Every structure is written in C-alpha cells, then in structure tokens.
Coordinates of C-alpha atoms and ligand atoms in Angstrom, one line a residue:
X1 CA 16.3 12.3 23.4
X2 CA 13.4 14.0 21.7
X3 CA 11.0 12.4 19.2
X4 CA 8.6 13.3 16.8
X5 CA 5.8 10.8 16.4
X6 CA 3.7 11.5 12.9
X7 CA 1.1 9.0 11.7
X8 CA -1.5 9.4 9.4
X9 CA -3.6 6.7 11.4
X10 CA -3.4 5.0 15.2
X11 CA -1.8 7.8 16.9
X12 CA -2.6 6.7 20.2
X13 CA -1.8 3.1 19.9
X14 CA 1.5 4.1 19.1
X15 CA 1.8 6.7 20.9
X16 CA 0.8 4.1 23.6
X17 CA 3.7 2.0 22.3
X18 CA 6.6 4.1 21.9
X19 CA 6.3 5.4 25.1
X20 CA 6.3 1.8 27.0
X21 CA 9.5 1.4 24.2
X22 CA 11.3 4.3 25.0
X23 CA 10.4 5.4 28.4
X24 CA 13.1 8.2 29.2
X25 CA 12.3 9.9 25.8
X26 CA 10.6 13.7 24.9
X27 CA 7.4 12.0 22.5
X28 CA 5.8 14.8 21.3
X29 CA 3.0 14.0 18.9
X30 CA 2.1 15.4 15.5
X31 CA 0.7 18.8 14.9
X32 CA 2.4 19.3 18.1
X33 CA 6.1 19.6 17.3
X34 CA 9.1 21.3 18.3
X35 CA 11.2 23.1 15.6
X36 CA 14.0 20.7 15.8
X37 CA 14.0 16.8 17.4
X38 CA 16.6 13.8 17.4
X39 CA 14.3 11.3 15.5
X40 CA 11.2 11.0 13.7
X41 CA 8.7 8.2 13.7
X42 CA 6.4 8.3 10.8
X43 CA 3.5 6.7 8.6
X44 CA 2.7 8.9 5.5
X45 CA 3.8 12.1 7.2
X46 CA 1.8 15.1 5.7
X47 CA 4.4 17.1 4.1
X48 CA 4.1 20.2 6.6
X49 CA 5.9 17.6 8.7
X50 CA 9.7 18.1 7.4
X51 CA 8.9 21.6 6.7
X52 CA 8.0 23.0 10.3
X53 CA 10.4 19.9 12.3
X54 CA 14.0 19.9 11.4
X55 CA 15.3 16.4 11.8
X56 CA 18.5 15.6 12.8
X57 CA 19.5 12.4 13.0
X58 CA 17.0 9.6 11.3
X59 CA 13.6 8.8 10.4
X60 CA 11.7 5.8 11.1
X61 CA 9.6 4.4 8.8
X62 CA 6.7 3.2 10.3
X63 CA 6.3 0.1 7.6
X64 CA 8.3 -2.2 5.9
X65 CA 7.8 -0.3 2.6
X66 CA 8.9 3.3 2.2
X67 CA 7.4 4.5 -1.1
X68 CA 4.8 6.8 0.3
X69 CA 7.4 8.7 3.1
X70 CA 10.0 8.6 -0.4
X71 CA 7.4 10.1 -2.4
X72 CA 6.8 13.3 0.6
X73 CA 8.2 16.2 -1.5
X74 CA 9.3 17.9 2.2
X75 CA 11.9 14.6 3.5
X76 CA 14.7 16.3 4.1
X77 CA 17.8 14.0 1.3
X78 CA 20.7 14.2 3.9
X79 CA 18.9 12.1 6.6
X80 CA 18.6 8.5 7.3
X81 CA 15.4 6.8 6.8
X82 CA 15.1 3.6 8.0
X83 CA 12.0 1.0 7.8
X84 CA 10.6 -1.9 9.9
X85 CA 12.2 -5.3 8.6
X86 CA 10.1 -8.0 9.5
X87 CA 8.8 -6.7 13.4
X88 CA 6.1 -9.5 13.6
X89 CA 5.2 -9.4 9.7
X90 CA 6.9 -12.5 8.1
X91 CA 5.1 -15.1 10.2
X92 CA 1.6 -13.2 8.7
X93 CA 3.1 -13.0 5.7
X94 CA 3.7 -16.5 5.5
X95 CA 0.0 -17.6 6.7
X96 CA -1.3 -15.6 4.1
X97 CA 0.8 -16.9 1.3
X98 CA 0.4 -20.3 2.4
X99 CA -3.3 -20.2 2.4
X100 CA -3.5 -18.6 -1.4
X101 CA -1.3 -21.0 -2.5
X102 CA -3.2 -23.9 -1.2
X103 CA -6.5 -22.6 -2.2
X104 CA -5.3 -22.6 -5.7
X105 CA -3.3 -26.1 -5.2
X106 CA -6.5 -27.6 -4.0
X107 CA -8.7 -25.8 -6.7
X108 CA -11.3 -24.4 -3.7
X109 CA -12.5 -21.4 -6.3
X110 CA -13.6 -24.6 -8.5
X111 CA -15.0 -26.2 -5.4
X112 CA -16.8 -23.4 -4.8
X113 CA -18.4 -22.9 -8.0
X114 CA -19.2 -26.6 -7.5
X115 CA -20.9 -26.0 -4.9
X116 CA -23.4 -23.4 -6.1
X117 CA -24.4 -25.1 -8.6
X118 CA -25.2 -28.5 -6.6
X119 CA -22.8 -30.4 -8.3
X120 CA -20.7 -33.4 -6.8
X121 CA -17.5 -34.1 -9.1
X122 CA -14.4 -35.0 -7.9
X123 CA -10.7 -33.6 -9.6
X124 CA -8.4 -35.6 -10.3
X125 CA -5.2 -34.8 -7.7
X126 CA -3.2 -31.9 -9.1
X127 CA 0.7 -32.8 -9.8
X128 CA 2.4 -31.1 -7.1
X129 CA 6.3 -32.3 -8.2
X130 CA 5.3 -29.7 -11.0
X131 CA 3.4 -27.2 -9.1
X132 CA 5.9 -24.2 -8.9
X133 CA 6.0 -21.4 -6.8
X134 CA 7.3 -18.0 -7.5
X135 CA 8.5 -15.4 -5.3
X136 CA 9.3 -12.1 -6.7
X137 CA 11.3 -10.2 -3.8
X138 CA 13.5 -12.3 -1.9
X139 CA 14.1 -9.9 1.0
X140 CA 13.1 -10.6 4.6
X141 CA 9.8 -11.6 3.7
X142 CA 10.2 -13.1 0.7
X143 CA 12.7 -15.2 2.5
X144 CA 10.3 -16.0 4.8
X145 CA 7.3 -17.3 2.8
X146 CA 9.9 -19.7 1.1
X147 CA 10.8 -21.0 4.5
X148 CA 7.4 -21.3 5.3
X149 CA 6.3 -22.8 2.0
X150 CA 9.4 -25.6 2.1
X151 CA 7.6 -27.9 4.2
X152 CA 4.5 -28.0 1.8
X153 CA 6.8 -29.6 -0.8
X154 CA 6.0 -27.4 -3.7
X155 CA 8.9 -26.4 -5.9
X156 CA 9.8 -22.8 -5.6
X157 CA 11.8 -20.5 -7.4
X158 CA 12.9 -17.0 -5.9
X159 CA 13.7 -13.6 -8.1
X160 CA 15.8 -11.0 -6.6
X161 CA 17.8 -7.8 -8.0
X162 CA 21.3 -9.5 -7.3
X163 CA 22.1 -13.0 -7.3
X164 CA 20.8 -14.4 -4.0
X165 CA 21.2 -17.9 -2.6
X166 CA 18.4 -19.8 -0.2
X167 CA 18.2 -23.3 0.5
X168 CA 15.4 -25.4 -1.0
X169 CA 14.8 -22.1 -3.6
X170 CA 16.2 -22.4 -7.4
X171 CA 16.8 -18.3 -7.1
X172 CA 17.3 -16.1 -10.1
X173 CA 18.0 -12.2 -10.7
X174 CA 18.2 -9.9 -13.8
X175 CA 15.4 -9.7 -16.6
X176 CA 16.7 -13.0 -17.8
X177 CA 15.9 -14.3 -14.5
X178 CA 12.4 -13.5 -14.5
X179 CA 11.6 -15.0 -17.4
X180 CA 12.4 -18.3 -16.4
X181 CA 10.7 -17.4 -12.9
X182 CA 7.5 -16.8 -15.0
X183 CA 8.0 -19.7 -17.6
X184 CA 7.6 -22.6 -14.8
X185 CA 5.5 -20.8 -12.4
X186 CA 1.9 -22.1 -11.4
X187 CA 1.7 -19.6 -8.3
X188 CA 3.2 -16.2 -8.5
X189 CA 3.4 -14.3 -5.4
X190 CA 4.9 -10.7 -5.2
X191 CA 6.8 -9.3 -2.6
X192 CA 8.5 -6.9 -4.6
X193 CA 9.2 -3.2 -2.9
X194 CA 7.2 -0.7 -5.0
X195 CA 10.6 1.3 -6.7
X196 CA 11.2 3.5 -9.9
X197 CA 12.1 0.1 -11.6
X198 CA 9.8 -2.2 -10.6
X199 CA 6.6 -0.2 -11.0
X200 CA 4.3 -2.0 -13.5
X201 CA 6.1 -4.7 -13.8
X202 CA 4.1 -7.1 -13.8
X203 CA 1.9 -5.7 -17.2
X204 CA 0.6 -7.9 -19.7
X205 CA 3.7 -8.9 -21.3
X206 CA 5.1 -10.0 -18.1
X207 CA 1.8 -11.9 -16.6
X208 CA 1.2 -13.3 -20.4
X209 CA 4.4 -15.3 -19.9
X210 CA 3.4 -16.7 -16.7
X211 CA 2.0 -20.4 -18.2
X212 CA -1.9 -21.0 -18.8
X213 CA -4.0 -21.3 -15.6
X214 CA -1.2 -19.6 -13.5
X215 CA -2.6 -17.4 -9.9
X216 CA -1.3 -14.3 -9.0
X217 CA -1.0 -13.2 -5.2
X218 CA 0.2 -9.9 -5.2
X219 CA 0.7 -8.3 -1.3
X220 CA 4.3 -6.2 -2.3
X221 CA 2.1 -2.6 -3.8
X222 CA -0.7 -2.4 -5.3
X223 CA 1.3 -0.2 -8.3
X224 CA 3.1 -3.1 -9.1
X225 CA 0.4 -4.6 -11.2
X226 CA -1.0 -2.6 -14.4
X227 CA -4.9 -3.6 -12.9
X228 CA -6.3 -3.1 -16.7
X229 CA -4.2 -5.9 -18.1
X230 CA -4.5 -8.1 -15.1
X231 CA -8.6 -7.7 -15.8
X232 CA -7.7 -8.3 -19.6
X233 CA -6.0 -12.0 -18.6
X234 CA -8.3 -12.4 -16.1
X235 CA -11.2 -12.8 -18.2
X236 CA -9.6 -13.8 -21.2
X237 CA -8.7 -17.5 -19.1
X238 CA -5.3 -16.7 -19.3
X239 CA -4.8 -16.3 -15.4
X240 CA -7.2 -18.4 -13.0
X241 CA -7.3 -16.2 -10.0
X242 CA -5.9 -13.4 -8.8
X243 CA -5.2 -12.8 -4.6
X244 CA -5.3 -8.9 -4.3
X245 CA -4.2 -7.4 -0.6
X246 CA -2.7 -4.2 -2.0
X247 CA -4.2 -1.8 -4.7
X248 CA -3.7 1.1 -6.8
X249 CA -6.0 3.2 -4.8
X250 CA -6.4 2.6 -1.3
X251 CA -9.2 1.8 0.4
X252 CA -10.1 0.0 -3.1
X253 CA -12.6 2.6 -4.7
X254 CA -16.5 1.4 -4.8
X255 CA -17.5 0.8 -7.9
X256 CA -13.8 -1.0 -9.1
X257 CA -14.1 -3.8 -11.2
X258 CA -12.1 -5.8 -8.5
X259 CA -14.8 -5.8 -5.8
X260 CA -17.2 -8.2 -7.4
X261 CA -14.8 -9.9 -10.1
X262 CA -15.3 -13.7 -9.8
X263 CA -11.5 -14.8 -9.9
X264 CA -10.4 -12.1 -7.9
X265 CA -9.9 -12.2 -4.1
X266 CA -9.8 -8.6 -2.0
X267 CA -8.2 -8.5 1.2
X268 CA -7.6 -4.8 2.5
X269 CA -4.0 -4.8 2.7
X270 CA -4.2 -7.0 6.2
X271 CA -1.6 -9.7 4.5
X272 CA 0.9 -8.7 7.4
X273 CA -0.4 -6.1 9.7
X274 CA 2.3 -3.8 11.6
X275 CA 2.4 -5.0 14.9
X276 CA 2.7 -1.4 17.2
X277 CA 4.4 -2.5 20.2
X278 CA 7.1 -5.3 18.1
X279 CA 7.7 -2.6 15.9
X280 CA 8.2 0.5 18.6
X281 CA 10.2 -2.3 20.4
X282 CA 12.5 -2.8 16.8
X283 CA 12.4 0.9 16.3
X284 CA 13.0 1.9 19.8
X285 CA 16.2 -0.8 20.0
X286 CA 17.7 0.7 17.1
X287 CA 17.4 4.6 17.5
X288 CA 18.4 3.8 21.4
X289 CA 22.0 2.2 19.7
X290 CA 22.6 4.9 17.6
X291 CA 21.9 7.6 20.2
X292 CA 24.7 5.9 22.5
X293 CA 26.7 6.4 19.0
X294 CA 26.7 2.6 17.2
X295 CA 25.8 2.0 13.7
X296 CA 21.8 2.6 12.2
X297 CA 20.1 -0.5 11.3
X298 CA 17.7 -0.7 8.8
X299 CA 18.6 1.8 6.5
X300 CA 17.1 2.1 3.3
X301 CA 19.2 3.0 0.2
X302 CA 16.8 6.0 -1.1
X303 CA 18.7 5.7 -4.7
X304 CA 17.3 2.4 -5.4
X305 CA 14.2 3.2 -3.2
X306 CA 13.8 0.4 -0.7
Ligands
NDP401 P1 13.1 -6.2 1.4 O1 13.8 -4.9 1.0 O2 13.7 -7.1 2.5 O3 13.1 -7.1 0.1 C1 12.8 -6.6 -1.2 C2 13.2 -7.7 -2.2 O4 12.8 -7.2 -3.5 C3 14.7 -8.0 -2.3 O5 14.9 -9.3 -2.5 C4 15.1 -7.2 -3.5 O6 16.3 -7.7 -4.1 C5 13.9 -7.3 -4.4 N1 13.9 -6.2 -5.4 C6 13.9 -4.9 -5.2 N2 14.0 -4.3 -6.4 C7 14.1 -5.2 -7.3 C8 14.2 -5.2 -8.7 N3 14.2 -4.1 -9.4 N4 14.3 -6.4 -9.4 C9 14.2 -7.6 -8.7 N5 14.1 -7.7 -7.4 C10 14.0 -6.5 -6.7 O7 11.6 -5.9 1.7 P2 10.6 -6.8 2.6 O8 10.7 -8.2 2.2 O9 10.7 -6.4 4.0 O10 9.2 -6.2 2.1 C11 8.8 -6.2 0.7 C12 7.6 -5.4 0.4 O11 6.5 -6.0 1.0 C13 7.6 -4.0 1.1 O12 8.4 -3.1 0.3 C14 6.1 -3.6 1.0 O13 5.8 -3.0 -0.2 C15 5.5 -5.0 1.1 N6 4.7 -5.2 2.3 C16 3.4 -5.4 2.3 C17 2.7 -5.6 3.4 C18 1.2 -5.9 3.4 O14 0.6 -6.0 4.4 N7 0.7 -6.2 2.2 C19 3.3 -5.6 4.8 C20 4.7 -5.4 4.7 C21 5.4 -5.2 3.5 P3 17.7 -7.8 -3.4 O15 17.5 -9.0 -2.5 O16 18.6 -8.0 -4.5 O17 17.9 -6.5 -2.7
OXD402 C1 4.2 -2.0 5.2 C2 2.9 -2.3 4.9 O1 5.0 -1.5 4.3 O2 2.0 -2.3 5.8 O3 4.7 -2.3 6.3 O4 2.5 -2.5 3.7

C-alpha cells in the first residue's frame, strides 16, 4: 500500500506514528510524492498536494474537523475523505468543558476580581436545579461532554441538525430548537462543525437570546462566532464571559481585542489536542479494512460539510 503523508505542521511526529501504525506500508512524505498513491493522510494540505498526487482511494483527515481540507480548491470531488472521530479528543474535550463550566458555576472571574481588589465577600450559592447547559453539536464530542457533565448535576440541553436522543439531555434540532436551547441556557458551549449553514451563527441575534449573564465557551471554529458582536454583548453586560479556544484567525492576531479583554478567556485551540499515535492507530485501522476490501469508516458527507 502506498501513502502520502501531508501536514502543514509535526511531520515527523507523525511520520514517526504512522509508520509504527502501518508498518508494511510505502510512507512517502510531502514534497516528496509519487504521481499516484492508495491513501492520503493530511492536515491543511497545500493545494499543490492534489494537483501533483493522484489519489485513489481516500483521504484522511488529520482532525476531527474538515473545513480547511474542504475548503483546498485542488481535493479531488470523487474521493472519500474521512476525519478522526474522537481518537483521544472527547476525554480533553470533556475536561475542558467541565472546567469552564464550573468556573462560571462557581463565579471564579468574580472571585478573582475580588481578589485584586482585597475584598472578602462571600456569594450567595448559585441555583444549580436552574443552571442549564447547552450543547450546540451533539456529535461524538458533543455526546461526550454531556456524559461527562451528567454527573455534575447541571441540567443540559443538546442541539443537533436532526432529531437526536441522549439520556439525561432534553435534545432539540431545527431553528425552533435552538431557540429554546438559547432561551434556558446559562452556559452555552459550541461544538458545532464549522459548515456553509452554521457559519456565524451564533451573531448578535442568536447570543442576544441567550438570557442575561449567560457564558459562552466556544471550542467547535472560531468562524462560528461573528467576534464583533460577541465584543458588542460582551461589554454591553449582556454575556458574562466568554471561553475562546478557536478564532477567526489563527494564531489570534496581536493586537486583537480578545488578548487582553477582561471577560474573555484565550486558549490556543489546545481544548482537545490530536493525539498522533491514537489517531495513526484509528486512521491506520480503517484504511488497513478497506484495503482488504470492507466498508470506509469515518466518512464525511462533503454536501453538508462535516
Ligand atoms: P460530529 O460530526 O460528530 O458532530 C457534529 C454535530 O454538529 C452533530 O451533532 C451535528 O448534527 C451537528 N450539526 C452540524 N451541522 C448542524 C447544523 N446546521 N445545525 C445543527 N446541528 C448541526 O463532530 P465532532 O463532535 O467530532 O466535532 C465537532 C467539531 O469540534 C469539529 O468539527 C471541529 O470543528 C471541532 N473540534 C475542535 C477541537 C479543538 O481542539 N478546539 C478538536 C476537535 C474538534 P447531527 O447529529 O444531526 O449530524
Ligand atoms: C480538529 C481540531 O478538528 O484540532 O481535530 O480542531
């Protein structure tokens, strides 16, 4: 079997990986390719990829989200792309979530500010029965944070594109659905796939309807969130906080209003890191059953774009 591996970043530790993964295969390593290979392995390809290498049978998305390798003008439309699905990310996932959501539960950013200024004044005990959690992208890891949160007994609520069912999690789908997602919601937390339909959703019309006082944690894409209007709410009191791991622009620019914005919280995208050797392992299990002619798992319908 002969492979292309392509990555804009950490050749060598996945280099490293796939070849412990798939020890019998031909690895060659981007810029030096063959004209034709069996599968590709990529992270934000350059475009010269597709044009010089003729895939044949699928390509491997490095990352649970594919909008970059769908947006490389070069990917060839009659070849199977598939993407990581979970691979060592939902148990981050769910440590990250957890910890923004209990910061905001347990008011820390007032603490904080407390703090600074020398001052010792107890809150009285948030109301957790009424203390809702939103999810926006039930998918694997969606899924997973609202296992993870369950145990913390905060209500949760779920929004999906169709109808969805998941124990403990009053799930909704449709724009209807999301409105009464937002309506109840103290925490909002997006895990939504960055697609033709859900980029900027969450603008000021969408946030405004999330109640007084609620916190946003967005890790899904950065393009996800019109940044302008989240500043707007921001500082007009509307939102409390905001948990930022994904951006617009990434790295975040110097200079953005972000950096230094007292209820914002910068992480550089690190909410779930991609694991190289569980995910060469998943990768390498999946291309290895296809080869000896089973089904491709983890395809991604390109139409809808995740
Ligand atoms: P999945 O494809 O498993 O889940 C996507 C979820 O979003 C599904 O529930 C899907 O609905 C829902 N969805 C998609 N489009 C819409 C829409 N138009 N309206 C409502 N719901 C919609 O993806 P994963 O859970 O594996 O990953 C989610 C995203 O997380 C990735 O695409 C990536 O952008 C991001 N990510 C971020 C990381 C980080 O470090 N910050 C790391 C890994 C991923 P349905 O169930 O109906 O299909
Ligand atoms: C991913 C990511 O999509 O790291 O896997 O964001």
């Amino acid at each position: 079997m002969r492979l292309l591996l392509a990555t804009a970043t950490h050749a060598q530790a996945w280099r490293d990986a796939f070849a412990a993964a798939l020890p019998g295969a031909e690895l060659h390593v981007w810029p030096d390719a063959p004209p034709e290979v069996d599968y590709a392995l990529v992270w934000k390809p350059p475009p010269e990829c597709f044009a010089r290498v003729r895939v044949r049978r699928a390509i491997a998305n490095l990352g649970a989200g594919v909008d970059a390798l769908l947006r490389v003008p070069t990917l060839p439309a009659d070849v199977p792309v598939l993407r990581l699905t979970d691979a060592g990310m939902a148990e981050q996932m769910v440590e990250y979530v957890a910890l923004a959501v209990l910061r905001a539960f347990r008011e820390q950013r007032e603490y904080a500010r407390q703090q600074r200024d020398g001052r010792w004044m107890p809150r009285p005990r948030l109301d957790k029965t009424s203390y809702r959690v939103g999810i926006l992208g039930m998918g694997v890891l969606g899924s997973a944070v609202a296992q993870g949160l369950l145990p913390l007994g905060f209500p949760l609520a779920g929004w999906s594109r169709r109808p969805r069912r998941v124990d403990g999690v009053a799930t909704w789908s449709g724009a209807d659905g999301l409105d009464r997602v937002l309506a109840g919601t103290c925490v909002l937390v997006c895990l939504l796939p960055s697609t033709p339909d859900t980029r900027g959703l969450l603008d000021r019309r969408t946030l405004a309807r999330l109640p007084r006082g609620a916190h946003l944690v967005n890790v899904g894409r950065g393009d996800l969130v019109v940044e302008p209007d989240l500043l707007a709410l921001l500082d007009e009191g509307h939102l409390a906080s905001a948990t930022l791991d994904v951006f617009d622009a990434e790295p975040l620019p110097a200079g953005h209003p972000f950096w230094h914005h007292p209820r914002i919280d910068v992480t550089p995208h690190v909410s779930a890191a991609t694991l190289f050797h569980a995910s060469a392992a998943q990768v390498a299990a999946r291309i290895a059953a296809h080869a000896r002619g089973g089904p491709l798992d983890g395809v991604v319908d390109r139409a809808l774009g995740y």
